[in-house]
Short mmCIF file of C-alpha atoms in Angstrom, two decimals:
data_model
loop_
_atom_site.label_atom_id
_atom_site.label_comp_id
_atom_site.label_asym_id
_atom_site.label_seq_id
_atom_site.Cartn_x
_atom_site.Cartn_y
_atom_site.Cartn_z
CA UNK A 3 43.26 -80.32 -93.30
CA UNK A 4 44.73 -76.77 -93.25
CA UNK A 5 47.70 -77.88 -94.95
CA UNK A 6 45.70 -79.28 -97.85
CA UNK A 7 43.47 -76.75 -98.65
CA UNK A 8 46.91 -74.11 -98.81
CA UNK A 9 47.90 -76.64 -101.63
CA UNK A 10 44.42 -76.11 -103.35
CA UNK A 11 44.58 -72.85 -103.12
CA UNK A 12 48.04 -72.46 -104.23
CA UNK A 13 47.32 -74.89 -107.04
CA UNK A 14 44.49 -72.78 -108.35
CA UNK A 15 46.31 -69.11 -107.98
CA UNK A 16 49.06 -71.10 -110.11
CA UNK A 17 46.36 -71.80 -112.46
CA UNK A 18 44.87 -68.25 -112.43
CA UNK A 19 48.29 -66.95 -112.89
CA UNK A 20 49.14 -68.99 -116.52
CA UNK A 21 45.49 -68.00 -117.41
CA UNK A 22 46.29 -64.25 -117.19
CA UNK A 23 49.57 -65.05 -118.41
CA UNK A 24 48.08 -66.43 -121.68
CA UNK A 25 44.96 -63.78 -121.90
CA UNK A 26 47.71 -60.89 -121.48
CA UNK A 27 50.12 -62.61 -124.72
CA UNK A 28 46.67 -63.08 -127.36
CA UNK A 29 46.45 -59.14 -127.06
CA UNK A 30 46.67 -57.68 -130.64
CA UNK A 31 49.03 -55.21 -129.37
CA UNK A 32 52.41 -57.29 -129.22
CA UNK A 33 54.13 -54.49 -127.30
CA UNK A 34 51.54 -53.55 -124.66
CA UNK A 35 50.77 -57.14 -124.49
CA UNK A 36 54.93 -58.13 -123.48
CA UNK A 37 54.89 -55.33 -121.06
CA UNK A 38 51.84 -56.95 -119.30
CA UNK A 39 53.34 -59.86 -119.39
CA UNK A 40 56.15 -59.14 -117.56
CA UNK A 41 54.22 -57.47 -114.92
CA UNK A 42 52.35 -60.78 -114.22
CA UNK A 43 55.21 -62.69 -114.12
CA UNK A 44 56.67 -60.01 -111.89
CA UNK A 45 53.63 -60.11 -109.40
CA UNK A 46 52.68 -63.86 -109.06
CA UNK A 47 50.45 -65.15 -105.71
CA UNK A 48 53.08 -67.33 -104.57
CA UNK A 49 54.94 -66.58 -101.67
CA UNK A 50 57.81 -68.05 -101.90
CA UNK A 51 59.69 -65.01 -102.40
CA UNK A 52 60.11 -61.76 -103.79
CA UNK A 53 60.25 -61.18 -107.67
CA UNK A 54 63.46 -62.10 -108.62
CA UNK A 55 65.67 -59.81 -110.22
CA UNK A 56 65.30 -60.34 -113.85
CA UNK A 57 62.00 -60.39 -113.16
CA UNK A 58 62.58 -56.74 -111.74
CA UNK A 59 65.02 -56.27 -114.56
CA UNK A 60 62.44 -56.67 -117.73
CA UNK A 61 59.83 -54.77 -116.20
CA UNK A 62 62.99 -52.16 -115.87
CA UNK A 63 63.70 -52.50 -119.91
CA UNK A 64 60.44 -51.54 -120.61
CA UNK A 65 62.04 -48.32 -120.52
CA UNK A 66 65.42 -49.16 -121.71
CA UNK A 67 67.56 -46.29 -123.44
CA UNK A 68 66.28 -47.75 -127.11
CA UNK A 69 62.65 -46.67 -126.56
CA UNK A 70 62.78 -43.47 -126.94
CA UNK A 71 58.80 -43.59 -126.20
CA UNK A 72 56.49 -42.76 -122.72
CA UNK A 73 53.91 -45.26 -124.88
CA UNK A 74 55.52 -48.18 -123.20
CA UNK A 75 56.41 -46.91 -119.49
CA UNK A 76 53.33 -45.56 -119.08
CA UNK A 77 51.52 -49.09 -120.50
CA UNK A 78 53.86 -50.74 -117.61
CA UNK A 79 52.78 -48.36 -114.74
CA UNK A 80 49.37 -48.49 -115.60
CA UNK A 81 49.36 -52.56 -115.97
CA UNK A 82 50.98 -52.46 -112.40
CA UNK A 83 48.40 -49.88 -111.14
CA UNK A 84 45.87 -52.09 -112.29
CA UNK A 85 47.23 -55.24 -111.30
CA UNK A 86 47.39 -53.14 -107.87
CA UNK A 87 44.23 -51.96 -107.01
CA UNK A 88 42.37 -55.42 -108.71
CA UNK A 89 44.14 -58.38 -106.56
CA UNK A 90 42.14 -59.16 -103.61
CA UNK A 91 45.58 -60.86 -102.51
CA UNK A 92 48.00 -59.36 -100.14
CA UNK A 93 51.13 -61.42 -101.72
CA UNK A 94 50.04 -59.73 -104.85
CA UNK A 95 49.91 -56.53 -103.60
CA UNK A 96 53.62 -56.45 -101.95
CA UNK A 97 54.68 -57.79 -105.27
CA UNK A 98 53.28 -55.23 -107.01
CA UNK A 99 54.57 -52.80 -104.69
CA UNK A 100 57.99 -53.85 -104.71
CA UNK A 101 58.14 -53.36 -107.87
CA UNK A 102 57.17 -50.13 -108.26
CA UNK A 103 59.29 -49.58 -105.51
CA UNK A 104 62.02 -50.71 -107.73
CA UNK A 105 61.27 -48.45 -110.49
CA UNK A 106 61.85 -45.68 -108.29
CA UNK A 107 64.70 -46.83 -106.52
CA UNK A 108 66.27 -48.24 -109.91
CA UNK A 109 63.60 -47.46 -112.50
CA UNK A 110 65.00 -45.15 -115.65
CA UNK A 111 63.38 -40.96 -115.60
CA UNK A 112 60.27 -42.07 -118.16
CA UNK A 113 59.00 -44.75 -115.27
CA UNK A 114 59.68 -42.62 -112.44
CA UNK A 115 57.58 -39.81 -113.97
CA UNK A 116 54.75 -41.93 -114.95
CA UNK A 117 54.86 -43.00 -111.40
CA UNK A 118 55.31 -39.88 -109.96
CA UNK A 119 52.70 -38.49 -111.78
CA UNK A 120 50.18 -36.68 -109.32
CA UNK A 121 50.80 -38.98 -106.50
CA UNK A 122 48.91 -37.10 -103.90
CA UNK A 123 46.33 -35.88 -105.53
CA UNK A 124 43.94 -38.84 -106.67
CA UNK A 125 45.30 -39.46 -110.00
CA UNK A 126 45.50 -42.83 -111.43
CA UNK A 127 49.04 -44.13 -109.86
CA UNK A 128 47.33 -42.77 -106.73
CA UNK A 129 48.61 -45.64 -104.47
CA UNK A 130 46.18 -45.17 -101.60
CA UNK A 131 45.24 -48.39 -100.24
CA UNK A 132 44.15 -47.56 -96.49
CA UNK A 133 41.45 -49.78 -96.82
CA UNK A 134 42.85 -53.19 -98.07
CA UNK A 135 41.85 -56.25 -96.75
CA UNK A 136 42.70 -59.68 -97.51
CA UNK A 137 41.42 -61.80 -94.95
CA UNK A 138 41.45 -65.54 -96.47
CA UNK A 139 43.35 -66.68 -93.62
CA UNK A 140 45.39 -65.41 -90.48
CA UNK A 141 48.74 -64.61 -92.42
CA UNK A 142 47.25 -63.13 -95.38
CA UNK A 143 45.32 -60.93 -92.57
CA UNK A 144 48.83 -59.67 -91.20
CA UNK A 145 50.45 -58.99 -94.19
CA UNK A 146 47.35 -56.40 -95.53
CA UNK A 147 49.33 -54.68 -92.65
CA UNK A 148 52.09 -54.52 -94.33
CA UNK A 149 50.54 -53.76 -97.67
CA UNK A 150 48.88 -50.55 -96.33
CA UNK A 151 52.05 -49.63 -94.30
CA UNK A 152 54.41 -50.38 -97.65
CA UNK A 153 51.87 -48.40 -99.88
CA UNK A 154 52.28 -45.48 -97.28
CA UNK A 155 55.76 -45.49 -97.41
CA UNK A 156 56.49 -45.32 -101.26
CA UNK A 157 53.64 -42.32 -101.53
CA UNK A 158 55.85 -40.59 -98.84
CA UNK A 159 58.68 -40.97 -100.81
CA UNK A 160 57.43 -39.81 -103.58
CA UNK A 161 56.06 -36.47 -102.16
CA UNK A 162 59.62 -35.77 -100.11
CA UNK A 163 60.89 -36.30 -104.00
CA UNK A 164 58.82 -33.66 -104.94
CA UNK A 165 59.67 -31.50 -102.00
CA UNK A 166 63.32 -31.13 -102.12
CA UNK A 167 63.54 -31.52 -106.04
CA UNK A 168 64.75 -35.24 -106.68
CA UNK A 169 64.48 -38.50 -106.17
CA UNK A 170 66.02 -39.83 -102.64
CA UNK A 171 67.81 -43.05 -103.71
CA UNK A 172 69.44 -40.50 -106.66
CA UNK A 173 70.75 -37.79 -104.56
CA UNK A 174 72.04 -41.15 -102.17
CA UNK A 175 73.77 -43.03 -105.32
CA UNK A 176 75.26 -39.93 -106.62
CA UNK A 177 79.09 -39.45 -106.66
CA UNK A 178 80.33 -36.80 -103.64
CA UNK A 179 80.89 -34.28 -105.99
CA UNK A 180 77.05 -34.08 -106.09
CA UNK A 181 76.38 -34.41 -102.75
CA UNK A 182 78.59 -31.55 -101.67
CA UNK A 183 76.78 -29.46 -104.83
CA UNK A 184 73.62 -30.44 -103.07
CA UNK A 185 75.14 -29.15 -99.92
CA UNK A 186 76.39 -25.83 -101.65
CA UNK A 187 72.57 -25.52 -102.41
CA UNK A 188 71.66 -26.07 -98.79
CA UNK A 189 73.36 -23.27 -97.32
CA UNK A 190 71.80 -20.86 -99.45
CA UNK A 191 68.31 -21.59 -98.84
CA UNK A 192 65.98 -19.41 -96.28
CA UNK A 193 65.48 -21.28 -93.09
CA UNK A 194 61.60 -20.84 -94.15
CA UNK A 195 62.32 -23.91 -96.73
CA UNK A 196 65.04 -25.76 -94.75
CA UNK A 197 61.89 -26.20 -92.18
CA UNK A 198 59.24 -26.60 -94.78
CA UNK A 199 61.90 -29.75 -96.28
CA UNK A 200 62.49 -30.96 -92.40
CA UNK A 201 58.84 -31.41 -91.85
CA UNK A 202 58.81 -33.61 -95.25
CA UNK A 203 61.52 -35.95 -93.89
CA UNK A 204 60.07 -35.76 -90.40
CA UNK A 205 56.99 -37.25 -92.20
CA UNK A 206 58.71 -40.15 -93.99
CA UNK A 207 59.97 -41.15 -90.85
CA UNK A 208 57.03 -41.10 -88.95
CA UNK A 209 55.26 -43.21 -91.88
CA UNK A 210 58.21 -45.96 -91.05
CA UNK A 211 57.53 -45.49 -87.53
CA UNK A 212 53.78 -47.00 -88.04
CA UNK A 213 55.49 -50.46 -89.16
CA UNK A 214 52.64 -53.49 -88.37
CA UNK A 215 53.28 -55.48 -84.97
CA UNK A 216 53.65 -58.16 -86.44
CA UNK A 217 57.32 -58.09 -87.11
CA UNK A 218 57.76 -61.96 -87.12
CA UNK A 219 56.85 -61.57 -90.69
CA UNK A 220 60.33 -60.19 -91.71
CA UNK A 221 61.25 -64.02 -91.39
CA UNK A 222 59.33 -64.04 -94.94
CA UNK A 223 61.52 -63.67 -97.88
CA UNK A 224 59.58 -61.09 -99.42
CA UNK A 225 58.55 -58.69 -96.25
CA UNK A 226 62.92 -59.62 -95.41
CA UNK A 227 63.66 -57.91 -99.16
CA UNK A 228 60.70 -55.17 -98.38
CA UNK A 229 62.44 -53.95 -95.02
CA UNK A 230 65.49 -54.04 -96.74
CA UNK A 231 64.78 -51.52 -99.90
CA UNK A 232 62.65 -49.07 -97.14
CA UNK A 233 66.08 -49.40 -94.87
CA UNK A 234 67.86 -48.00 -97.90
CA UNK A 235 65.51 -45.32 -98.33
CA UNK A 236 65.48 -44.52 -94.94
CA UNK A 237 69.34 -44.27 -95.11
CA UNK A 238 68.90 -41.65 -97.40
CA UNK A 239 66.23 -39.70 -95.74
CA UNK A 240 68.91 -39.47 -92.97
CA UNK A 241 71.33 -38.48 -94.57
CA UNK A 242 68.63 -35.36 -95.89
CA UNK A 243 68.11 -34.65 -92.00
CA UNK A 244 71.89 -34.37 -90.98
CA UNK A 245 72.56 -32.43 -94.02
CA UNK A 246 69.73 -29.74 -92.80
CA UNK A 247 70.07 -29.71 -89.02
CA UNK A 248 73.84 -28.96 -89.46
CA UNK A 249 73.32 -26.28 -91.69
CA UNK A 250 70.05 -25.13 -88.96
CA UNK A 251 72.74 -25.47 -86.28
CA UNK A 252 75.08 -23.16 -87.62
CA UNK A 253 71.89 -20.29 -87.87
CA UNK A 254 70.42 -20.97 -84.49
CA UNK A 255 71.74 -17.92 -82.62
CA UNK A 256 70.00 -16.20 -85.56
CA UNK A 257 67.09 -17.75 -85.67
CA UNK A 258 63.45 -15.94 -84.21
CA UNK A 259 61.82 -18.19 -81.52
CA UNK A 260 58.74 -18.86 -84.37
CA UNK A 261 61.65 -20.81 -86.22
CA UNK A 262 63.57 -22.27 -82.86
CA UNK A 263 59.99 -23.55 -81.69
CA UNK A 264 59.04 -25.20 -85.27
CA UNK A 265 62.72 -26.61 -85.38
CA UNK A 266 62.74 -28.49 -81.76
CA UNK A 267 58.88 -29.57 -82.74
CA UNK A 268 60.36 -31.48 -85.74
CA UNK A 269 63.19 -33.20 -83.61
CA UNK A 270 60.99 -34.01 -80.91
CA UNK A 271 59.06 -35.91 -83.62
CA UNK A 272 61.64 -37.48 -84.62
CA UNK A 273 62.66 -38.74 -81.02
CA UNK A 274 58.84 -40.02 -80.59
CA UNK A 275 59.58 -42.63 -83.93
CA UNK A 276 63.05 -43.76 -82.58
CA UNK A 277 61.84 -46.66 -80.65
CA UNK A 278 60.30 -48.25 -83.47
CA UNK A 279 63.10 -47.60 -85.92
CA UNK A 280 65.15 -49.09 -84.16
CA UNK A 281 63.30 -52.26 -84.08
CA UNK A 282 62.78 -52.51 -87.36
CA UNK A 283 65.99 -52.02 -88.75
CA UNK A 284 68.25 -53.50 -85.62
CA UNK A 285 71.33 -51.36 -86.24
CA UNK A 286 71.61 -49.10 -83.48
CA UNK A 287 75.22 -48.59 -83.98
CA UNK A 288 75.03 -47.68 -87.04
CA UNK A 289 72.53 -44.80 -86.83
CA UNK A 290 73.76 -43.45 -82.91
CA UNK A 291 75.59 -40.45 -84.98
CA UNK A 292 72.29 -39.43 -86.30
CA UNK A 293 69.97 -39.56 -82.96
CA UNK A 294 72.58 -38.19 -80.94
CA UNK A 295 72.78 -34.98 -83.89
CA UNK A 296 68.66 -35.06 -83.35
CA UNK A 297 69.30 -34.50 -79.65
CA UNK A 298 71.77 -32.08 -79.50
CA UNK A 299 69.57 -30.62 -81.72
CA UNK A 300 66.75 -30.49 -79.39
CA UNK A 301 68.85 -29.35 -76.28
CA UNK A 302 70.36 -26.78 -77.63
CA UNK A 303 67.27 -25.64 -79.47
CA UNK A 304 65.60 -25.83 -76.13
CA UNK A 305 68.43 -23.76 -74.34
CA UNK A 306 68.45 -20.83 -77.13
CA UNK A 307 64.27 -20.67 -77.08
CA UNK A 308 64.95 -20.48 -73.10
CA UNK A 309 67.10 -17.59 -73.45
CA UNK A 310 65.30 -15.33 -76.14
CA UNK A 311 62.11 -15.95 -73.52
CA UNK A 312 64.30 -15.01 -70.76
CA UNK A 313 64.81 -11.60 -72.48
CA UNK A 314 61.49 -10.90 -73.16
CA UNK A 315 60.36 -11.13 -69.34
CA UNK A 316 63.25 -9.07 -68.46
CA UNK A 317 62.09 -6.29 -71.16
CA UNK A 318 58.24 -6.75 -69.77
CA UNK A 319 59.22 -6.42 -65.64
CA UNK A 320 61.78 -3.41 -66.78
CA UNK A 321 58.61 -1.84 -68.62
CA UNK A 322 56.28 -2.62 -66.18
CA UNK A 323 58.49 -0.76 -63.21
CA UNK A 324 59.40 2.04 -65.65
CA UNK A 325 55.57 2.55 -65.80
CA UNK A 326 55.15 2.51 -62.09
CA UNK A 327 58.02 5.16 -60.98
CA UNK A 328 56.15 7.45 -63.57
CA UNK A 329 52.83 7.10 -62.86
CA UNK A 330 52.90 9.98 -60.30
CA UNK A 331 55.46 11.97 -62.14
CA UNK A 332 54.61 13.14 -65.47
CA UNK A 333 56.28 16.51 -65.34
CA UNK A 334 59.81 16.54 -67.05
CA UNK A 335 60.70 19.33 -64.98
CA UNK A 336 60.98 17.75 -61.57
CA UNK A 337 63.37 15.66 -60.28
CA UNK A 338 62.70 11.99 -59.65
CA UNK A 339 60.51 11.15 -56.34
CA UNK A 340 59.54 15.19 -56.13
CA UNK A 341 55.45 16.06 -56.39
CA UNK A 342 53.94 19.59 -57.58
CA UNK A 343 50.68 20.56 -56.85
CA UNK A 344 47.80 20.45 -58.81
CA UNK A 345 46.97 23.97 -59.91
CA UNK A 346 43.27 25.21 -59.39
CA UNK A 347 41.44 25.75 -62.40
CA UNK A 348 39.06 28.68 -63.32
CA UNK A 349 36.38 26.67 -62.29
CA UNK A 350 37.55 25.93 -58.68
CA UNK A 351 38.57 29.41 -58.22
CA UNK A 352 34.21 30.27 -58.89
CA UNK A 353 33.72 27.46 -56.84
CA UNK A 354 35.31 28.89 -53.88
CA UNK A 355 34.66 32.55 -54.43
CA UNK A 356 30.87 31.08 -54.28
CA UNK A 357 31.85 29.26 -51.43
CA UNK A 358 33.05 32.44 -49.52
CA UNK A 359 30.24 34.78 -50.73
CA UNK A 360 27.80 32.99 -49.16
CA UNK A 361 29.50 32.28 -45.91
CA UNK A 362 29.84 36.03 -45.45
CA UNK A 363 26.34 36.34 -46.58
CA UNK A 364 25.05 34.33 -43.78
CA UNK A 365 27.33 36.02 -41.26
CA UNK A 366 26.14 39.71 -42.01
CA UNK A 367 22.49 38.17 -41.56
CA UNK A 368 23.13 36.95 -38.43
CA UNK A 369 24.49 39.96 -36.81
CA UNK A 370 21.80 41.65 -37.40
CA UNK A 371 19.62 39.79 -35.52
#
């Protein structure tokens, strides 16, 4: 019974599919109208799989090196945006996610900045989908999981883009001239922005680390090719870490205990989101270079915010028996442990002439009687 209504339901999202299909291609605009096309075709309900690449490929072109235009990117982010926050279908909403995914990972500069456009700050390409919920059955419950987690990731990415000043999967595909210019640039930045750009990465990872439970999914073609583009970004983003906590390393004995403190905050984050990491990408091998950096990391940060604390009790006991041994001995002119007197003041002296007056007073009266 459950097997026969899946096939009615496929049958009629294959039917809504052509429908849109054919709605999309009577659009007087032939141009805007292809684009749209493509999307659809790129972001079908069945899930059989992910798009396939020329799929991915001619929603790519939109923005090929010919059209010289943002008319047409911006049509195709804003027909995938749409297409995004209308379906009430999770398979539908990881397809349109992996694409856009795939414009930044592979996407040409026009699609990336219509994309990128405002990300975290409510514009239209505003991915925020915290709240979607397809519930028409069990798996289509489990993979809204995976919608919300996926949407999380990709705004992540985009805003650690916009932190350190390009796009992740660029800096990653570059040639190692370019990496070692973008390590050149590393060293001379303030240890102020080196944090401020760990905390961004720290963030991406900890997005990752909030993947769904329900990993048995991954057995799906499409959440198998979703883990794998994410893996490659978070490949990257490790390779952003290393590249800053070497270059923090070699300034720790000159950093304040402010900056130690913020810097073994940001690893110990990192430690919390290792567990599930791990389990989602099942390579421990290849990533025990980059925990173990993350630890030695913390231990030595720990050791150097020891010491610097270490100093600052001895400073406050030295000043606190400095201020003792002088308490008593205010006068420059003595040696240490020796006491003067207090001398009398005018007004003691009257006091005890008084004193003595009338003590003599009393004495002559008493004679006389």
């Amino acid at each position: 019974m459950a097997q026969h209504k899946n096939k009615l339901r496929n049958l009629a999202y294959n039917i809504k599919d052509k429908a849109s299909v054919i709605v999309a291609t009577l659009s007087i605009k032939r141009h805007v109208s292809s684009v749209r096309v493509r999307v659809l075709r790129a972001t079908t309900h069945a899930l059989t799989g992910p798009p396939s690449e020329d799929r991915i490929a001619a929603v790519l072109a939109v923005a090929s090196s010919n059209n010289t235009s943002h008319l047409l990117p911006r049509v195709c982010i804003d027909a995938l945006m749409d297409r995004l926050h209308r379906t009430g279908s999770a398979t539908v909403a990881l397809k349109c996610l992996f694409t856009l995914h795939n414009v930044v990972v592979k996407g040409p500069f026009t699609l990336k900045d219509q994309l990128a456009y405002y990300p975290s700050y409510g514009g239209h390409n505003f991915l925020n989908l915290s709240t979607f919920r397809d519930d028409s059955d069990l798996e289509s419950l489990q993979l809204s999981d995976w919608v919300r987690w996926y949407a999380g990731v990709i705004e992540q990415s985009l805003t650690v883009s916009r932190i350190l000043g390009y796009y992740l999967r660029y800096s990653s595909s570059s040639s190692s001239n370019t990496i070692q210019e973008t390590n050149s640039l590393t060293l001379g930045t303030s240890n102020a922005d080196l944090l401020y750009k760990i905390e961004a990465l720290v963030a991406f990872l900890e997005q990752l680390g909030k993947v769904p439970e329900s990993l048995q999914l991954q057995k799906k073609e499409l959440v198998y090719e979703v883990v794998k583009l994410v893996g490659e970004d978070y490949r990257s983003v490790q390779r952003e870490i290393v590249m800053r906590l070497e270059e923090m390393e070699g300034r720790m004995e000159n950093l304040d205990v402010g900056e130690v403190s913020e810097l073994v905050g940001y690893v110990k984050r990192m430690e919390e989101c290792k567990e599930k990491l791990v389990m989602l990408f099942v390579n421990k091998g290849r990533n025990g270079g980059f925990w173990d950096l993350v630890r030695e990391t913390k231990e030595r940060g720990l050791k150097i915010k020891g010491e610097i604390e270490g100093k600052w009790l001895t400073v406050v006991v030295a000043s606190k028996t400095a201020a003792d041994s002088t308490r008593f001995n205010t006068n420059p002119f003595l040696e240490p442990g020796q006491t003067s007197p207090v001398p009398l003041t005018s007004s003691a002296f009257a006091t005890i002439n008084h004193n003595v007056q009338f003590k003599i007073e009393i004495y002559v009266a008493k004679s006389q009687i």
